[in-house]
Amino acid sequence: MDAQDIKQDLLTELLSENEIQARLKEIAGQIEKDYQGKDLLLVGVLKGAIMVVADLARAMSRHVEMDWMAVSSYGYGTTSSGVVRILKDLDQDIKDRNVLIVEDIVDSGLTLSWLQKNLISRGPTSVEVMALLRKPEALTVELEPKYIGFDIPNEFVVGYGLDYGEKYRNLRSVASLHPDVYSGD
Ligand code: PRP
């Protein structure tokens, strides 16, 4: 077998490339309506959100700005530690801006809940959240993202920005991993 072949590590495909892209187009249309006549700054949370930001922004025909934050919450494991640290902050001041935080996944919700509060303290006009995936069963805090792509079961998934040990982010779909892949942990 080819050790570089991603597909052999996957167990089940949860969301296909087409399903993801179709949903992102719907959400992009909704965002364009909701933010009509307003400025819009997408804040992508590195690294998982890079694919979502790239495809969501390109599904819109309006002006949109992008900025990035990097926070650490998980490290190399598969469960959330709840510890959030800013590794890279925004390049710009968000005072009086309409900010939409873009995430790949809401798991426990700790990262987003912390991030939302942090950004609100900087005096923006609004701070909303768009997350491609949400695991309702894993939520430990109250969090109401304005836009959600899909609710998924409480399983560890990879692909479309989501990693396991920094791999699988480049998969175009979202899938669960074969248990053999992490049996060595
Ligand atoms: C993932 C994901 C969210 C967070 C969600 O990031 O991108 O930021 O975990 O988990 P929570 O709802 O339990 O807080 P991760 O820390 O794995 O970093 P990465 O995006 O660089 O992979």
Short mmCIF file of N, CA, C and O in Angstrom, two decimals, residues 28-103:
data_model
loop_
_atom_site.label_atom_id
_atom_site.label_comp_id
_atom_site.label_asym_id
_atom_site.label_seq_id
_atom_site.Cartn_x
_atom_site.Cartn_y
_atom_site.Cartn_z
N ALA A 28 -23.35 31.62 1.95
CA ALA A 28 -22.79 32.85 1.38
C ALA A 28 -23.92 33.77 0.92
O ALA A 28 -23.89 34.99 1.14
N GLY A 29 -24.95 33.21 0.32
CA GLY A 29 -26.10 33.99 -0.14
C GLY A 29 -26.82 34.63 1.05
O GLY A 29 -27.22 35.80 0.99
N GLN A 30 -26.96 33.86 2.11
CA GLN A 30 -27.62 34.37 3.32
C GLN A 30 -26.81 35.51 3.94
O GLN A 30 -27.37 36.54 4.33
N ILE A 31 -25.50 35.33 3.98
CA ILE A 31 -24.63 36.37 4.54
C ILE A 31 -24.73 37.65 3.70
O ILE A 31 -24.83 38.75 4.24
N GLU A 32 -24.75 37.49 2.38
CA GLU A 32 -24.85 38.67 1.51
C GLU A 32 -26.13 39.45 1.80
O GLU A 32 -26.13 40.68 1.81
N LYS A 33 -27.21 38.72 2.03
CA LYS A 33 -28.49 39.38 2.37
C LYS A 33 -28.39 40.08 3.71
O LYS A 33 -28.76 41.23 3.86
N ASP A 34 -27.90 39.35 4.72
CA ASP A 34 -27.87 39.87 6.08
C ASP A 34 -26.95 41.08 6.24
O ASP A 34 -27.18 41.92 7.11
N TYR A 35 -25.90 41.14 5.44
CA TYR A 35 -24.92 42.22 5.59
C TYR A 35 -25.03 43.25 4.45
O TYR A 35 -24.08 43.99 4.20
N GLN A 36 -26.17 43.28 3.80
CA GLN A 36 -26.35 44.23 2.70
C GLN A 36 -26.13 45.67 3.19
O GLN A 36 -26.69 46.06 4.23
N GLY A 37 -25.29 46.41 2.49
CA GLY A 37 -25.04 47.79 2.87
C GLY A 37 -24.09 47.96 4.04
O GLY A 37 -23.87 49.08 4.51
N LYS A 38 -23.55 46.86 4.54
CA LYS A 38 -22.63 46.93 5.69
C LYS A 38 -21.26 46.42 5.29
O LYS A 38 -21.14 45.63 4.35
N ASP A 39 -20.24 46.84 6.04
CA ASP A 39 -18.91 46.28 5.80
C ASP A 39 -18.88 44.87 6.38
O ASP A 39 -19.72 44.52 7.22
N LEU A 40 -17.97 44.07 5.92
CA LEU A 40 -17.88 42.69 6.44
C LEU A 40 -16.43 42.24 6.51
O LEU A 40 -15.71 42.27 5.51
N LEU A 41 -16.03 41.86 7.71
CA LEU A 41 -14.67 41.34 7.92
C LEU A 41 -14.78 39.88 8.37
O LEU A 41 -15.34 39.60 9.43
N LEU A 42 -14.27 38.99 7.56
CA LEU A 42 -14.23 37.58 7.95
C LEU A 42 -12.97 37.35 8.77
O LEU A 42 -11.87 37.70 8.34
N VAL A 43 -13.14 36.76 9.95
CA VAL A 43 -11.98 36.41 10.77
C VAL A 43 -11.86 34.89 10.79
O VAL A 43 -12.68 34.19 11.39
N GLY A 44 -10.88 34.39 10.07
CA GLY A 44 -10.65 32.95 10.02
C GLY A 44 -9.78 32.52 11.18
O GLY A 44 -8.83 33.20 11.55
N VAL A 45 -10.15 31.38 11.77
CA VAL A 45 -9.36 30.86 12.89
C VAL A 45 -8.45 29.76 12.36
O VAL A 45 -8.90 28.70 11.94
N LEU A 46 -7.16 30.08 12.35
CA LEU A 46 -6.15 29.16 11.81
C LEU A 46 -6.02 27.93 12.70
O LEU A 46 -6.23 28.03 13.90
N LYS A 47 -5.65 26.77 12.16
CA LYS A 47 -5.48 26.61 10.72
C LYS A 47 -6.72 26.00 10.08
O LYS A 47 -6.89 26.03 8.88
N GLY A 48 -7.57 25.39 10.94
CA GLY A 48 -8.70 24.61 10.41
C GLY A 48 -9.62 25.35 9.46
O GLY A 48 -10.20 24.73 8.56
N ALA A 49 -9.76 26.67 9.66
CA ALA A 49 -10.78 27.40 8.89
C ALA A 49 -10.32 27.88 7.52
O ALA A 49 -11.10 28.49 6.79
N ILE A 50 -9.08 27.57 7.15
CA ILE A 50 -8.58 28.16 5.89
C ILE A 50 -9.42 27.76 4.68
O ILE A 50 -9.71 28.58 3.83
N MET A 51 -9.83 26.50 4.62
CA MET A 51 -10.62 26.05 3.47
C MET A 51 -12.00 26.71 3.47
O MET A 51 -12.50 27.12 2.43
N VAL A 52 -12.62 26.79 4.66
CA VAL A 52 -13.96 27.37 4.76
C VAL A 52 -13.91 28.84 4.35
O VAL A 52 -14.75 29.30 3.56
N VAL A 53 -12.93 29.58 4.87
CA VAL A 53 -12.83 31.00 4.53
C VAL A 53 -12.62 31.16 3.03
O VAL A 53 -13.28 31.97 2.38
N ALA A 54 -11.71 30.36 2.48
CA ALA A 54 -11.39 30.49 1.05
C ALA A 54 -12.63 30.24 0.19
O ALA A 54 -12.93 31.01 -0.73
N ASP A 55 -13.37 29.19 0.49
CA ASP A 55 -14.53 28.85 -0.35
C ASP A 55 -15.74 29.74 -0.06
O ASP A 55 -16.47 30.11 -0.98
N LEU A 56 -15.93 30.09 1.21
CA LEU A 56 -17.06 30.96 1.56
C LEU A 56 -16.88 32.34 0.93
O LEU A 56 -17.81 32.88 0.33
N ALA A 57 -15.68 32.89 1.05
CA ALA A 57 -15.42 34.23 0.50
C ALA A 57 -15.58 34.23 -1.02
O ALA A 57 -16.15 35.17 -1.59
N ARG A 58 -15.14 33.15 -1.66
CA ARG A 58 -15.24 33.12 -3.13
C ARG A 58 -16.64 32.80 -3.62
O ARG A 58 -16.94 32.96 -4.80
N ALA A 59 -17.51 32.35 -2.72
CA ALA A 59 -18.91 32.11 -3.09
C ALA A 59 -19.71 33.41 -3.02
O ALA A 59 -20.89 33.43 -3.35
N MET A 60 -19.07 34.49 -2.58
CA MET A 60 -19.75 35.79 -2.49
C MET A 60 -19.30 36.69 -3.62
O MET A 60 -18.16 36.63 -4.05
N SER A 61 -20.21 37.59 -4.04
CA SER A 61 -19.81 38.51 -5.09
C SER A 61 -19.64 39.93 -4.56
O SER A 61 -19.35 40.84 -5.31
N ARG A 62 -19.83 40.09 -3.24
CA ARG A 62 -19.67 41.41 -2.64
C ARG A 62 -18.22 41.59 -2.13
O ARG A 62 -17.46 40.63 -2.07
N HIS A 63 -17.88 42.82 -1.73
CA HIS A 63 -16.58 43.04 -1.12
C HIS A 63 -16.54 42.39 0.24
O HIS A 63 -17.51 42.46 1.00
N VAL A 64 -15.43 41.76 0.53
CA VAL A 64 -15.27 41.16 1.84
C VAL A 64 -13.78 41.21 2.20
O VAL A 64 -12.93 41.08 1.33
N GLU A 65 -13.50 41.52 3.46
CA GLU A 65 -12.11 41.52 3.90
C GLU A 65 -11.85 40.28 4.74
O GLU A 65 -12.79 39.70 5.29
N MET A 66 -10.60 39.89 4.81
CA MET A 66 -10.25 38.70 5.61
C MET A 66 -9.10 39.03 6.54
O MET A 66 -8.16 39.73 6.17
N ASP A 67 -9.19 38.51 7.74
CA ASP A 67 -8.06 38.58 8.67
C ASP A 67 -8.02 37.23 9.38
O ASP A 67 -8.95 36.43 9.26
N TRP A 68 -6.95 36.99 10.11
CA TRP A 68 -6.73 35.65 10.66
C TRP A 68 -6.28 35.71 12.10
O TRP A 68 -5.52 36.61 12.47
N MET A 69 -6.73 34.77 12.88
CA MET A 69 -6.21 34.59 14.23
C MET A 69 -5.76 33.15 14.38
O MET A 69 -6.35 32.26 13.76
N ALA A 70 -4.76 32.95 15.20
CA ALA A 70 -4.38 31.58 15.54
C ALA A 70 -4.49 31.46 17.04
O ALA A 70 -3.94 32.29 17.78
N VAL A 71 -5.24 30.48 17.49
CA VAL A 71 -5.35 30.21 18.92
C VAL A 71 -5.04 28.75 19.14
O VAL A 71 -5.20 27.93 18.23
N SER A 72 -4.56 28.43 20.32
CA SER A 72 -4.27 27.01 20.55
C SER A 72 -5.29 26.46 21.53
O SER A 72 -5.58 27.08 22.55
N SER A 73 -5.88 25.33 21.18
CA SER A 73 -6.78 24.69 22.13
C SER A 73 -6.54 23.19 22.25
O SER A 73 -6.64 22.64 23.33
N TYR A 74 -6.20 22.54 21.15
CA TYR A 74 -6.15 21.07 21.15
C TYR A 74 -4.77 20.44 21.22
O TYR A 74 -4.64 19.32 21.69
N GLY A 75 -3.76 21.09 20.67
CA GLY A 75 -2.46 20.42 20.53
C GLY A 75 -2.58 19.27 19.56
O GLY A 75 -3.29 19.36 18.57
N TYR A 76 -1.95 18.15 19.88
CA TYR A 76 -1.93 17.02 18.95
C TYR A 76 -2.98 15.96 19.25
O TYR A 76 -3.14 15.01 18.51
N GLY A 77 -3.70 16.07 20.35
CA GLY A 77 -4.66 15.02 20.73
C GLY A 77 -5.98 15.16 20.00
O GLY A 77 -6.10 15.91 19.05
N THR A 78 -6.99 14.44 20.47
CA THR A 78 -8.29 14.48 19.81
C THR A 78 -9.37 15.08 20.70
O THR A 78 -10.51 15.11 20.35
N THR A 79 -9.00 15.54 21.91
CA THR A 79 -10.01 16.15 22.78
C THR A 79 -9.59 17.54 23.22
O THR A 79 -8.41 17.85 23.28
N SER A 80 -10.58 18.37 23.55
CA SER A 80 -10.31 19.77 23.88
C SER A 80 -9.79 19.91 25.31
O SER A 80 -10.29 19.28 26.22
N SER A 81 -8.78 20.75 25.49
CA SER A 81 -8.24 20.98 26.83
C SER A 81 -8.94 22.16 27.49
O SER A 81 -8.86 22.33 28.70
N GLY A 82 -9.59 23.01 26.69
CA GLY A 82 -10.26 24.18 27.24
C GLY A 82 -9.32 25.36 27.43
O GLY A 82 -9.74 26.45 27.79
N VAL A 83 -8.03 25.14 27.20
CA VAL A 83 -7.06 26.22 27.35
C VAL A 83 -6.93 26.96 26.02
O VAL A 83 -6.66 26.34 24.99
N VAL A 84 -7.20 28.26 26.03
CA VAL A 84 -7.10 29.02 24.78
C VAL A 84 -6.00 30.07 24.92
O VAL A 84 -5.96 30.82 25.90
N ARG A 85 -5.11 30.09 23.97
CA ARG A 85 -4.00 31.05 23.95
C ARG A 85 -3.95 31.70 22.57
O ARG A 85 -4.12 31.00 21.57
N ILE A 86 -3.71 33.00 22.50
CA ILE A 86 -3.57 33.64 21.19
C ILE A 86 -2.15 33.44 20.69
O ILE A 86 -1.20 33.87 21.33
N LEU A 87 -2.02 32.76 19.56
CA LEU A 87 -0.69 32.54 18.96
C LEU A 87 -0.41 33.60 17.90
O LEU A 87 0.72 33.97 17.65
N LYS A 88 -1.50 34.04 17.24
CA LYS A 88 -1.38 35.13 16.27
C LYS A 88 -2.65 35.97 16.36
O LYS A 88 -3.75 35.43 16.26
N ASP A 89 -2.46 37.27 16.57
CA ASP A 89 -3.63 38.14 16.71
C ASP A 89 -3.98 38.75 15.35
O ASP A 89 -3.24 38.60 14.37
N LEU A 90 -5.13 39.45 15.32
CA LEU A 90 -5.56 40.12 14.09
C LEU A 90 -4.54 41.19 13.70
O LEU A 90 -3.87 41.77 14.56
N ASP A 91 -4.46 41.46 12.40
CA ASP A 91 -3.56 42.52 11.94
C ASP A 91 -4.19 43.89 12.12
O ASP A 91 -3.51 44.90 12.12
N GLN A 92 -5.53 43.91 12.22
CA GLN A 92 -6.20 45.22 12.24
C GLN A 92 -7.10 45.43 13.45
O GLN A 92 -7.49 44.48 14.12
N ASP A 93 -7.41 46.72 13.65
CA ASP A 93 -8.34 47.14 14.69
C ASP A 93 -9.74 46.80 14.18
O ASP A 93 -10.06 47.06 13.02
N ILE A 94 -10.58 46.23 15.05
CA ILE A 94 -11.93 45.88 14.59
C ILE A 94 -13.00 46.80 15.18
O ILE A 94 -14.19 46.51 15.08
N LYS A 95 -12.56 47.91 15.75
CA LYS A 95 -13.54 48.87 16.29
C LYS A 95 -14.49 49.32 15.17
O LYS A 95 -14.05 49.62 14.06
N ASP A 96 -15.78 49.29 15.46
CA ASP A 96 -16.83 49.70 14.51
C ASP A 96 -16.90 48.83 13.26
O ASP A 96 -17.44 49.27 12.23
N ARG A 97 -16.38 47.65 13.30
CA ARG A 97 -16.47 46.75 12.14
C ARG A 97 -17.52 45.66 12.39
O ARG A 97 -17.83 45.32 13.53
N ASN A 98 -18.04 45.10 11.29
CA ASN A 98 -18.91 43.93 11.40
C ASN A 98 -18.05 42.69 11.18
O ASN A 98 -17.56 42.45 10.08
N VAL A 99 -17.86 41.96 12.27
CA VAL A 99 -16.95 40.82 12.25
C VAL A 99 -17.73 39.51 12.18
O VAL A 99 -18.69 39.31 12.92
N LEU A 100 -17.31 38.66 11.29
CA LEU A 100 -17.88 37.31 11.24
C LEU A 100 -16.74 36.31 11.45
O LEU A 100 -15.86 36.17 10.58
N ILE A 101 -16.73 35.67 12.61
CA ILE A 101 -15.70 34.66 12.89
C ILE A 101 -16.06 33.41 12.08
O ILE A 101 -17.20 32.95 12.12
N VAL A 102 -15.09 32.89 11.37
CA VAL A 102 -15.33 31.68 10.57
C VAL A 102 -14.52 30.53 11.14
O VAL A 102 -13.30 30.63 11.28
N GLU A 103 -15.21 29.45 11.46
CA GLU A 103 -14.57 28.27 12.04
C GLU A 103 -14.91 27.02 11.23
O GLU A 103 -15.95 26.96 10.59
#
